[in-house]
CSV table of C-alpha atoms and ligand atoms in Angstrom, one decimal:
chain,number,residue,atom,x,y,z
A,179,MET,CA,126.0,135.3,130.1
A,180,ILE,CA,125.8,132.7,127.4
A,181,TYR,CA,123.4,129.9,128.1
A,182,LEU,CA,124.2,126.8,126.2
A,183,ASP,CA,122.3,124.2,128.2
A,184,ASN,CA,119.2,124.0,126.2
A,185,ALA,CA,119.3,120.3,125.9
A,186,ALA,CA,118.8,120.1,129.7
A,187,THR,CA,116.1,122.8,129.8
A,188,SER,CA,115.6,125.6,127.4
A,189,TRP,CA,116.1,129.2,128.6
A,190,PRO,CA,115.2,131.9,128.2
A,191,LYS,CA,111.4,131.3,127.6
A,192,PRO,CA,109.5,133.3,125.1
A,193,GLU,CA,107.8,136.4,126.7
A,194,CYS,CA,104.4,135.0,125.9
A,195,VAL,CA,105.0,132.0,128.3
A,196,ILE,CA,105.7,134.3,131.2
A,197,GLU,CA,102.7,136.4,130.4
A,198,ALA,CA,100.4,133.3,130.1
A,199,ILE,CA,101.6,132.0,133.4
A,200,THR,CA,101.1,135.4,135.0
A,201,ARG,CA,97.7,135.9,133.6
A,202,PHE,CA,96.7,132.5,134.8
A,203,LEU,CA,97.8,133.2,138.3
A,204,HIS,CA,96.0,136.6,138.2
A,205,ASP,CA,92.8,135.8,136.5
A,206,VAL,CA,92.1,132.1,136.4
A,207,GLY,CA,93.7,130.0,139.3
A,208,ALA,CA,91.1,127.3,139.3
A,209,SER,CA,91.6,123.4,138.7
A,210,PRO,CA,90.3,122.0,135.4
A,211,GLY,CA,88.1,119.1,135.3
A,212,ARG,CA,86.7,119.9,138.7
A,213,SER,CA,83.8,122.1,139.9
A,214,GLY,CA,82.4,123.2,136.7
A,215,HIS,CA,82.3,127.0,137.6
A,216,ARG,CA,83.4,129.7,135.2
A,217,LEU,CA,87.0,129.8,136.3
A,218,ALA,CA,87.3,125.9,136.2
A,219,ASN,CA,85.8,126.1,132.7
A,220,GLU,CA,88.4,128.6,131.6
A,221,ALA,CA,91.2,126.5,133.1
A,222,GLU,CA,89.8,123.5,131.1
A,223,ARG,CA,89.8,125.7,127.9
A,224,ILE,CA,93.5,126.6,128.5
A,225,ARG,CA,94.3,122.8,129.0
A,226,LEU,CA,92.4,122.1,125.7
A,227,ASP,CA,94.5,125.0,124.0
A,228,ALA,CA,97.5,123.1,125.1
A,229,ARG,CA,96.4,119.9,123.7
A,230,GLU,CA,95.3,121.4,120.4
A,231,ALA,CA,98.7,123.1,119.9
A,232,LEU,CA,100.6,119.9,120.6
A,233,GLY,CA,98.1,118.0,118.3
A,234,GLU,CA,98.9,120.4,115.6
A,235,LEU,CA,102.6,120.2,116.1
A,236,LEU,CA,102.8,116.4,116.2
A,237,GLY,CA,100.1,115.5,113.5
A,238,VAL,CA,97.4,114.2,115.9
A,239,SER,CA,94.0,115.5,114.7
A,240,ASN,CA,92.0,114.7,117.9
A,241,PRO,CA,93.4,116.9,120.8
A,242,LEU,CA,92.0,114.4,123.4
A,243,ARG,CA,94.7,112.0,122.3
A,244,ILE,CA,97.3,114.2,123.9
A,245,VAL,CA,97.7,113.2,127.6
A,246,PHE,CA,99.6,115.3,130.1
A,247,THR,CA,102.1,114.0,132.6
A,248,SER,CA,104.8,115.9,134.7
A,249,ASN,CA,107.6,115.1,132.2
A,250,ALA,CA,108.9,112.7,129.6
A,251,THR,CA,110.2,110.3,132.2
A,252,THR,CA,106.6,109.7,133.6
A,253,ALA,CA,105.3,109.5,130.1
A,254,LEU,CA,107.9,106.9,129.1
A,255,ASN,CA,107.2,104.9,132.3
A,256,ILE,CA,103.5,104.7,131.6
A,257,ALA,CA,104.1,103.3,128.1
A,258,ILE,CA,107.0,101.0,128.9
A,259,GLN,CA,105.5,99.5,132.1
A,260,GLY,CA,102.0,99.2,130.6
A,261,LEU,CA,103.1,97.4,127.5
A,262,LEU,CA,105.7,94.9,128.5
A,263,PRO,CA,104.2,91.9,130.6
A,264,PRO,CA,106.7,89.4,132.0
A,265,GLY,CA,108.1,87.0,129.3
A,266,SER,CA,107.6,89.7,126.5
A,267,HIS,CA,110.8,91.2,124.6
A,268,VAL,CA,111.5,94.7,123.7
A,269,VAL,CA,113.9,96.1,121.1
A,270,THR,CA,115.7,99.4,121.6
A,271,SER,CA,118.6,101.5,120.4
A,272,GLY,CA,122.1,102.2,121.8
A,273,ILE,CA,121.3,105.9,122.4
A,274,GLU,CA,118.6,105.6,125.0
A,275,HIS,CA,118.3,107.9,127.9
A,276,ASN,CA,117.9,106.6,131.5
A,277,ALA,CA,114.4,107.7,131.3
A,278,ALA,CA,113.7,104.7,129.0
A,279,MET,CA,116.7,102.5,130.1
A,280,ARG,CA,115.9,102.4,133.8
A,281,PRO,CA,112.2,101.4,133.5
A,282,LEU,CA,113.4,98.8,130.9
A,283,ARG,CA,116.1,97.5,133.2
A,284,MET,CA,113.6,97.4,136.1
A,285,LEU,CA,111.2,95.2,133.9
A,286,GLU,CA,114.1,93.0,133.0
A,287,GLN,CA,114.2,91.9,136.7
A,288,ARG,CA,110.6,90.8,136.2
A,289,GLY,CA,111.3,88.7,133.3
A,290,VAL,CA,111.1,91.0,130.2
A,291,SER,CA,114.1,90.5,127.8
A,292,ILE,CA,115.8,93.5,126.1
A,293,SER,CA,117.7,93.7,122.9
A,294,VAL,CA,119.8,96.8,122.4
A,295,ALA,CA,120.6,97.5,118.6
A,296,PRO,CA,124.2,98.6,118.2
A,297,CYS,CA,125.0,101.9,116.7
A,298,GLY,CA,128.1,103.5,115.2
A,299,GLY,CA,130.8,105.4,117.0
A,300,ASP,CA,128.9,108.6,116.1
A,301,ALA,CA,125.6,107.1,117.6
A,302,THR,CA,124.1,106.9,114.1
A,303,MET,CA,122.0,103.7,113.5
A,304,HIS,CA,120.1,102.1,110.7
A,305,ALA,CA,116.5,101.0,111.0
A,306,SER,CA,117.7,97.5,109.9
A,307,ALA,CA,119.7,97.2,113.1
A,308,LEU,CA,116.3,96.9,115.0
A,309,ASN,CA,114.9,94.8,112.5
A,310,ASP,CA,117.5,92.0,112.9
A,311,LEU,CA,116.5,91.8,116.7
A,312,ILE,CA,112.7,91.4,116.4
A,313,ARG,CA,111.4,88.0,117.6
A,314,PRO,CA,107.9,86.5,117.7
A,315,GLU,CA,107.4,87.7,121.3
A,316,THR,CA,108.6,91.3,120.6
A,317,HIS,CA,105.9,93.5,122.2
A,318,LEU,CA,107.4,97.0,121.7
A,319,ILE,CA,110.1,99.0,120.0
A,320,VAL,CA,111.5,101.9,122.0
A,321,ALA,CA,113.6,104.5,120.1
A,322,ASN,CA,115.1,107.8,121.2
A,323,HIS,CA,114.5,110.3,118.3
A,324,ALA,CA,117.8,112.0,119.1
A,325,SER,CA,120.6,111.5,121.6
A,326,ASN,CA,121.0,114.0,124.3
A,327,VAL,CA,124.6,113.4,124.4
A,328,SER,CA,125.7,113.9,120.7
A,329,GLY,CA,122.5,115.2,119.2
A,330,THR,CA,122.5,112.2,116.7
A,331,LEU,CA,119.0,111.7,115.1
A,332,LEU,CA,117.7,108.3,114.6
A,333,PRO,CA,115.9,107.6,111.2
A,334,ILE,CA,112.5,107.7,112.9
A,335,ARG,CA,110.4,107.3,109.9
A,336,GLN,CA,112.2,104.3,108.7
A,337,ILE,CA,112.0,102.8,112.1
A,338,GLY,CA,108.1,103.6,112.1
A,339,GLU,CA,107.8,102.0,108.6
A,340,LEU,CA,109.6,98.9,110.0
A,341,ALA,CA,107.5,98.8,113.1
A,342,SER,CA,104.3,99.0,111.3
A,343,ALA,CA,105.3,96.4,108.7
A,344,ARG,CA,106.2,94.0,111.5
A,345,GLY,CA,103.1,94.9,113.5
A,346,ILE,CA,104.9,96.1,116.6
A,347,PRO,CA,103.9,99.2,118.5
A,348,LEU,CA,106.6,102.0,118.4
A,349,LEU,CA,107.3,104.3,121.3
A,350,VAL,CA,109.4,107.2,120.5
A,351,ASP,CA,111.2,109.4,123.1
A,352,ALA,CA,110.9,112.9,121.5
A,353,ALA,CA,112.4,114.7,124.6
A,354,GLN,CA,115.2,116.2,122.5
A,355,THR,CA,113.2,116.8,119.3
A,356,ALA,CA,109.7,117.9,119.9
A,357,GLY,CA,109.6,121.6,118.9
A,358,CYS,CA,113.1,121.5,117.1
A,359,ALA,CA,112.7,118.7,114.5
A,360,PRO,CA,109.7,117.8,112.5
A,361,ILE,CA,107.5,114.9,113.8
A,362,ASN,CA,104.3,113.6,112.4
A,363,LEU,CA,102.8,110.6,114.2
A,364,THR,CA,100.9,109.5,111.1
A,365,ALA,CA,103.5,109.9,108.5
A,366,ASP,CA,106.2,108.7,110.7
A,367,HIS,CA,104.1,105.7,111.9
A,368,ILE,CA,104.7,106.4,115.6
A,369,ASP,CA,102.2,104.7,117.8
A,370,ILE,CA,103.0,106.5,121.0
A,371,LEU,CA,105.3,109.5,121.5
A,372,ALA,CA,106.7,110.8,124.8
A,373,PHE,CA,107.5,114.5,124.9
A,374,THR,CA,108.7,117.0,127.6
A,375,GLY,CA,107.4,120.5,127.9
A,376,HIS,CA,110.5,122.2,129.1
A,377,LYS,CA,113.2,121.6,126.3
A,378,GLY,CA,112.5,122.4,122.6
A,379,LEU,CA,108.7,123.1,123.3
A,380,LEU,CA,109.9,126.1,125.5
A,381,GLY,CA,107.5,125.6,128.2
A,382,PRO,CA,107.9,125.4,131.9
A,383,THR,CA,109.4,122.3,133.8
A,384,GLY,CA,106.9,119.9,135.1
A,385,THR,CA,105.0,119.5,131.9
A,386,GLY,CA,105.1,116.7,129.4
A,387,GLY,CA,103.1,113.8,128.2
A,388,LEU,CA,102.1,111.2,125.7
A,389,ALA,CA,100.6,111.6,122.2
A,390,PHE,CA,98.8,108.6,120.8
A,391,ARG,CA,98.3,108.0,117.1
A,392,GLU,CA,94.6,107.8,116.0
A,393,ASP,CA,94.6,104.1,115.5
A,394,PHE,CA,96.5,103.0,118.6
A,395,ASP,CA,94.0,101.2,120.8
A,396,ILE,CA,94.5,102.5,124.4
A,397,ALA,CA,92.7,99.5,125.9
A,398,ARG,CA,96.1,97.8,125.4
A,399,LEU,CA,97.8,100.2,127.8
A,400,PRO,CA,96.7,100.3,131.5
A,401,PRO,CA,97.4,103.4,133.4
A,402,LEU,CA,100.3,103.6,135.8
A,403,ILE,CA,98.7,106.0,138.1
A,404,CYS,CA,95.1,106.0,139.1
A,405,GLY,CA,93.2,108.7,140.9
A,406,GLY,CA,90.7,111.5,140.8
A,407,THR,CA,89.8,113.0,137.5
A,408,GLY,CA,86.6,114.8,138.2
A,409,SER,CA,84.8,112.5,135.8
A,410,ARG,CA,83.0,109.2,136.8
A,411,SER,CA,83.2,110.2,140.4
A,412,GLU,CA,80.9,107.6,141.6
A,413,ASP,CA,83.2,104.9,140.1
A,414,GLN,CA,86.1,103.4,142.1
A,415,VAL,CA,87.9,102.3,138.9
A,416,GLN,CA,89.8,104.7,136.6
A,417,PRO,CA,87.8,105.9,133.5
A,418,ASP,CA,88.7,104.1,130.4
A,419,PHE,CA,88.6,107.1,128.1
A,420,LEU,CA,91.1,109.7,127.1
A,421,PRO,CA,92.5,111.8,128.4
A,422,ASP,CA,91.3,110.9,131.9
A,423,ARG,CA,92.6,107.3,131.8
A,424,TYR,CA,96.2,108.6,132.3
A,425,GLU,CA,95.5,111.9,134.1
A,426,GLY,CA,94.6,110.9,137.7
A,427,GLY,CA,95.4,113.7,140.2
A,428,THR,CA,95.3,117.5,140.0
A,429,SER,CA,96.8,118.8,136.8
A,430,ASN,CA,99.8,121.2,136.6
A,431,ILE,CA,97.5,123.7,135.0
A,432,LEU,CA,99.9,126.6,135.8
A,433,GLY,CA,102.6,124.8,133.8
A,434,LEU,CA,100.2,123.9,131.0
A,435,ALA,CA,99.0,127.5,130.6
A,436,GLY,CA,102.7,128.3,129.9
A,437,LEU,CA,103.0,125.2,127.6
A,438,ALA,CA,99.9,126.2,125.7
A,439,ALA,CA,101.6,129.6,124.9
A,440,SER,CA,105.0,128.2,124.2
A,441,VAL,CA,103.8,125.5,121.7
A,442,ARG,CA,101.8,128.2,120.0
A,443,TYR,CA,105.0,130.2,119.9
A,444,VAL,CA,106.9,127.3,118.2
A,445,LEU,CA,104.0,126.9,115.7
A,446,GLU,CA,104.1,130.4,114.8
A,447,ARG,CA,107.9,130.7,114.4
A,448,GLY,CA,107.8,127.2,112.8
A,449,VAL,CA,109.6,124.1,113.5
A,450,GLU,CA,111.5,124.2,110.3
A,451,THR,CA,112.8,127.7,110.9
A,452,ILE,CA,113.9,126.8,114.5
A,453,ARG,CA,115.6,123.6,113.1
A,454,MET,CA,117.4,125.8,110.5
A,455,HIS,CA,118.5,128.4,113.0
A,456,GLU,CA,119.9,125.6,115.4
A,457,ALA,CA,121.5,123.7,112.4
A,458,ARG,CA,123.4,126.9,111.4
A,459,LEU,CA,124.6,127.5,114.9
A,460,THR,CA,125.5,123.8,115.3
A,461,GLY,CA,127.5,123.8,112.1
A,462,ARG,CA,129.3,127.0,113.1
A,463,LEU,CA,130.3,125.4,116.4
A,464,ILE,CA,131.4,122.3,114.9
A,465,ASP,CA,133.6,124.2,112.3
A,466,GLY,CA,135.1,126.4,115.0
A,467,LEU,CA,135.8,123.6,117.6
A,468,ALA,CA,137.3,121.3,114.9
A,469,ARG,CA,140.2,123.8,114.5
A,470,VAL,CA,141.0,123.9,118.2
A,471,PRO,CA,143.9,121.7,119.0
A,472,ARG,CA,143.3,119.0,121.7
A,473,VAL,CA,139.6,119.2,121.1
A,474,ALA,CA,137.8,116.2,119.9
A,475,ILE,CA,134.1,116.4,118.9
A,476,VAL,CA,131.9,113.3,119.4
A,477,GLY,CA,128.9,112.6,117.1
A,478,PRO,CA,128.3,112.9,113.4
A,479,CYS,CA,129.7,116.4,113.1
A,480,ASP,CA,127.0,117.0,110.5
A,481,PRO,CA,124.1,119.4,111.4
A,482,ALA,CA,121.8,117.5,109.1
A,483,LYS,CA,122.3,114.4,111.1
A,484,GLN,CA,122.0,116.0,114.5
A,485,THR,CA,120.0,118.4,116.8
A,486,GLY,CA,121.5,121.5,118.2
A,487,ILE,CA,124.0,119.7,120.4
A,488,VAL,CA,127.7,119.6,120.2
A,489,SER,CA,129.6,117.4,122.6
A,490,PHE,CA,133.5,117.5,122.9
A,491,VAL,CA,136.3,116.4,125.0
A,492,ILE,CA,139.6,118.3,125.7
A,493,ASP,CA,142.5,115.9,125.7
A,494,GLY,CA,144.0,115.7,129.3
A,495,MET,CA,141.3,117.9,130.9
A,496,PRO,CA,138.3,116.5,133.0
A,497,CYS,CA,135.0,117.6,131.6
A,498,SER,CA,133.9,119.0,134.9
A,499,GLU,CA,136.9,121.2,135.2
A,500,ALA,CA,136.3,122.5,131.7
A,501,ALA,CA,132.7,123.3,132.5
A,502,LEU,CA,133.7,125.0,135.7
A,503,VAL,CA,136.1,127.3,133.9
A,504,LEU,CA,133.6,128.0,131.2
A,505,ASP,CA,131.0,129.1,133.9
A,506,GLU,CA,133.3,131.0,136.2
A,507,GLN,CA,135.8,132.7,133.7
A,508,PHE,CA,133.8,132.9,130.5
A,509,ASP,CA,130.1,133.2,131.7
A,510,ILE,CA,129.1,130.2,129.6
A,511,MET,CA,126.6,127.6,131.0
A,512,CYS,CA,126.9,124.1,129.7
A,513,ARG,CA,126.7,120.6,131.1
A,514,PRO,CA,129.7,118.1,131.7
A,515,GLY,CA,129.6,114.4,132.3
A,516,LEU,CA,127.4,111.5,131.4
A,517,HIS,CA,124.0,113.3,130.9
A,518,CYS,CA,121.8,110.4,132.3
A,519,ALA,CA,122.7,108.3,129.3
A,520,PRO,CA,125.5,105.8,129.9
A,521,LEU,CA,124.4,103.6,127.1
A,522,ALA,CA,124.9,106.5,124.5
A,523,HIS,CA,128.4,107.1,125.9
A,524,ARG,CA,129.2,103.5,125.5
A,525,SER,CA,128.3,103.8,121.9
A,526,LEU,CA,130.3,107.0,121.5
A,527,GLY,CA,133.3,105.5,123.4
A,528,THR,CA,133.2,108.4,126.0
A,529,LEU,CA,132.8,106.2,129.1
A,530,PRO,CA,133.6,106.8,132.0
A,531,ASP,CA,134.6,110.4,131.7
A,532,GLY,CA,131.7,111.8,129.5
A,533,THR,CA,131.8,115.0,127.5
A,534,VAL,CA,131.3,118.7,127.7
A,535,ARG,CA,127.9,119.3,126.0
A,536,LEU,CA,127.1,122.7,124.3
A,537,ALA,CA,123.4,123.1,123.3
A,538,PRO,CA,122.4,126.3,121.7
A,539,GLY,CA,118.7,127.1,121.4
A,540,PRO,CA,116.3,129.2,119.5
A,541,PHE,CA,117.5,132.5,121.1
A,542,THR,CA,121.2,131.7,120.8
A,543,THR,CA,123.1,134.1,118.5
A,544,GLU,CA,126.0,133.5,116.1
A,545,ARG,CA,128.1,136.1,118.2
A,546,GLU,CA,127.6,133.9,121.3
A,547,ILE,CA,128.7,130.8,119.3
A,548,ASP,CA,131.9,132.8,118.2
A,549,GLN,CA,132.6,134.0,121.8
A,550,THR,CA,132.2,130.3,122.9
A,551,ILE,CA,134.6,128.9,120.3
A,552,SER,CA,137.2,131.4,121.3
A,553,ALA,CA,136.6,130.5,125.1
A,554,VAL,CA,137.2,126.9,124.4
A,555,ALA,CA,140.3,127.7,122.3
A,556,LYS,CA,141.6,129.6,125.4
A,557,LEU,CA,140.6,126.7,127.7
A,558,ALA,CA,142.4,124.2,125.6
A,559,GLU,CA,145.7,126.2,126.0
A,560,ILE,CA,145.6,125.8,129.8
A,561,GLU,CA,148.2,123.4,131.0
A,562,SER,CA,146.6,120.4,132.7
B,137,MET,CA,57.9,121.0,120.4
B,138,ASN,CA,61.4,120.7,121.9
B,139,THR,CA,63.2,124.0,121.9
B,140,VAL,CA,66.5,122.9,123.5
B,141,ALA,CA,68.6,119.6,123.9
B,142,ILE,CA,71.2,118.9,126.4
B,143,ILE,CA,74.4,116.8,125.5
B,144,LEU,CA,75.8,114.9,128.3
B,145,VAL,CA,79.4,114.0,128.3
B,146,TYR,CA,81.8,112.0,130.3
B,147,SER,CA,84.2,114.6,131.5
B,148,THR,CA,84.9,118.4,131.4
B,149,SER,CA,87.6,117.9,128.8
B,150,HIS,CA,84.9,116.5,126.6
B,151,ALA,CA,82.5,119.2,127.5
B,152,ILE,CA,85.0,122.0,126.7
B,153,GLN,CA,86.0,120.2,123.4
B,154,ALA,CA,82.5,119.8,122.4
B,155,GLU,CA,81.8,123.4,123.0
B,156,ARG,CA,84.7,124.4,120.7
B,157,VAL,CA,83.8,121.8,118.0
B,158,LEU,CA,80.2,123.0,117.9
B,159,LYS,CA,81.0,126.6,117.8
B,160,LYS,CA,83.5,126.1,115.0
B,161,ALA,CA,80.8,124.2,113.1
B,162,GLY,CA,78.6,127.4,113.4
B,163,LEU,CA,76.3,125.8,115.9
B,164,ALA,CA,74.9,127.6,119.0
B,165,ALA,CA,76.3,125.8,121.9
B,166,LYS,CA,76.5,126.8,125.6
B,167,LEU,CA,78.4,125.2,128.3
B,168,ILE,CA,76.1,124.8,131.4
B,169,PRO,CA,76.2,123.0,134.8
B,170,THR,CA,74.5,119.6,134.2
B,171,PRO,CA,70.8,120.1,135.1
B,172,ARG,CA,70.1,118.1,138.3
B,173,GLN,CA,67.3,116.0,136.9
B,174,LEU,CA,69.6,114.5,134.2
B,175,SER,CA,71.8,112.8,136.6
B,176,SER,CA,75.3,112.5,135.0
B,177,ASP,CA,78.8,112.0,136.3
B,178,CYS,CA,80.1,115.0,134.6
B,179,GLY,CA,79.4,118.4,136.2
B,180,SER,CA,79.2,120.2,132.8
B,181,ALA,CA,77.0,119.7,129.8
B,182,ILE,CA,76.3,121.4,126.6
B,183,ARG,CA,73.0,123.1,125.6
B,184,ILE,CA,72.1,123.3,121.9
B,185,ASP,CA,69.0,124.2,119.9
B,186,ALA,CA,66.8,121.2,119.5
B,187,ALA,CA,66.9,121.7,115.8
B,188,ASP,CA,70.6,121.2,115.8
B,189,GLN,CA,70.6,117.8,117.4
B,190,GLU,CA,71.7,115.7,114.3
B,191,ALA,CA,74.1,118.3,113.1
B,192,SER,CA,75.6,118.5,116.4
B,193,THR,CA,76.1,114.8,117.1
B,194,ALA,CA,77.5,114.4,113.6
B,195,ALA,CA,80.0,117.2,114.1
B,196,LEU,CA,81.1,115.7,117.5
B,197,GLU,CA,81.5,112.2,116.0
B,198,ARG,CA,83.7,113.6,113.2
B,199,ALA,CA,85.9,115.3,115.8
B,200,GLY,CA,86.1,112.2,117.9
B,201,VAL,CA,84.4,113.6,121.1
B,202,PRO,CA,82.6,110.8,122.8
B,203,ILE,CA,79.1,111.7,124.2
B,204,ASP,CA,77.2,110.0,126.9
B,205,ARG,CA,73.7,110.9,125.7
B,206,LEU,CA,71.5,113.6,124.3
B,207,VAL,CA,68.4,114.6,126.1
B,208,ALA,CA,65.6,116.8,124.5
B,209,ILE,CA,63.9,119.2,126.9
B,210,GLY,CA,60.2,120.1,126.4
B,211,ALA,CA,59.5,123.7,126.1
C,7,PLP,C1,116.5,111.8,125.3
C,7,PLP,C2,115.8,112.2,126.6
C,7,PLP,N1,114.8,111.5,127.0
C,7,PLP,C3,114.2,111.7,128.2
C,7,PLP,C4,114.5,112.8,129.0
C,7,PLP,C5,113.8,113.2,130.3
C,7,PLP,O1,113.1,114.3,130.2
C,7,PLP,P1,112.4,114.8,131.6
C,7,PLP,O2,113.6,114.9,132.5
C,7,PLP,O3,111.8,116.0,131.3
C,7,PLP,O4,111.5,113.8,132.0
C,7,PLP,C6,115.5,113.6,128.6
C,7,PLP,C7,116.0,114.8,129.3
C,7,PLP,O5,116.3,114.9,130.6
C,7,PLP,C8,116.2,113.3,127.4
C,7,PLP,O6,117.2,114.0,127.0
């Protein structure tokens, strides 16, 4: 079987992730932040391991500035809903995922105004496109680091420089890039970054979170969810310190045990190495598919400008049918359709039909890419 | 003469991070259940040598670990 759906969730996971989860279930089991006995302390050590590994990966030196949520969607909701009062204005890009767009559109109903910066037909965008939309009441810039449809990367450092020059906080959606493209909150001027644990970070589903740059003042951001933290128990109000301010409720410590191991794996293998591996496979896929008649690739068609995603359409064949044949006849797992990102498809001109998305990962081989190219070539010969 | 001091913190995340920061700084630090007489919200605290008080608070401040208070315990 060939798994090319790593942009939805990565698979397989490194062996160390499976071992860490199994070890946790066998030997630790307890809930961190509660109780204070030996096992609870060990669970808290594992949670700190996960924070430290993510801090190292993202350029955040204090691990307590890494906060865990159940996924990037929750993380984006905390930041978006907390930073945009009625009457405020937000600037965002034309490649956002619904994880950002839906909370923004909900706030629009409550009097927040939204400006969407246009991007090109390959979903590329210059930072200046955002700059032109900034107003005196702009409270936030929201930018997706890379499109989950075409893989197109936004120039995140230039956007960060612009945001800091204009004094507006920048929220980055790194769901598609954390673990497979270099990110440094300080150097890139990112105030808040939302990540998900189960894609490029190679961890289990149900893990994700927010990373706060050292000088971002968390007093500006109220929590979205309040609840028990094990700290300040006599207090009926949410603690005001990190990470507890945003971590009400029992933690997914089983998932975090896996995430601690997976991020350590990413650090050891190296983000640059993973990026180069995926870029090589992406380039090979683009070159191969470009030679197949009836196939049109969307996006930049340049591995330097995109993540490990290649989206395409076959003239005259619905995406869902193509994906079904790839699954049933060629044993290739991929994702057809709109990928929760209608805005990106509008930019790419692939509404309403969507695309077939191939997303290799760190464990995909060149041989699998070649097999996929010949499968798509055979598929394109099928009369529709 | 005090022989030990207890660092009280706000949460177990801080306690565990404090333990790690102090050990990395080469200071003797032990995670203990907070002694009952030192009422604190957090169930875990850090026991250090009384002689290390200044070095410990300095290391924690550098690492950005907030502390509630430091209590010296008489021998
Ligand atoms: C760009 C982008 N943002 C946000 C998300 C949401 O991630 P999650 O579903 O893990 O919350 C995804 C993936 O689903 C994504 O691709």
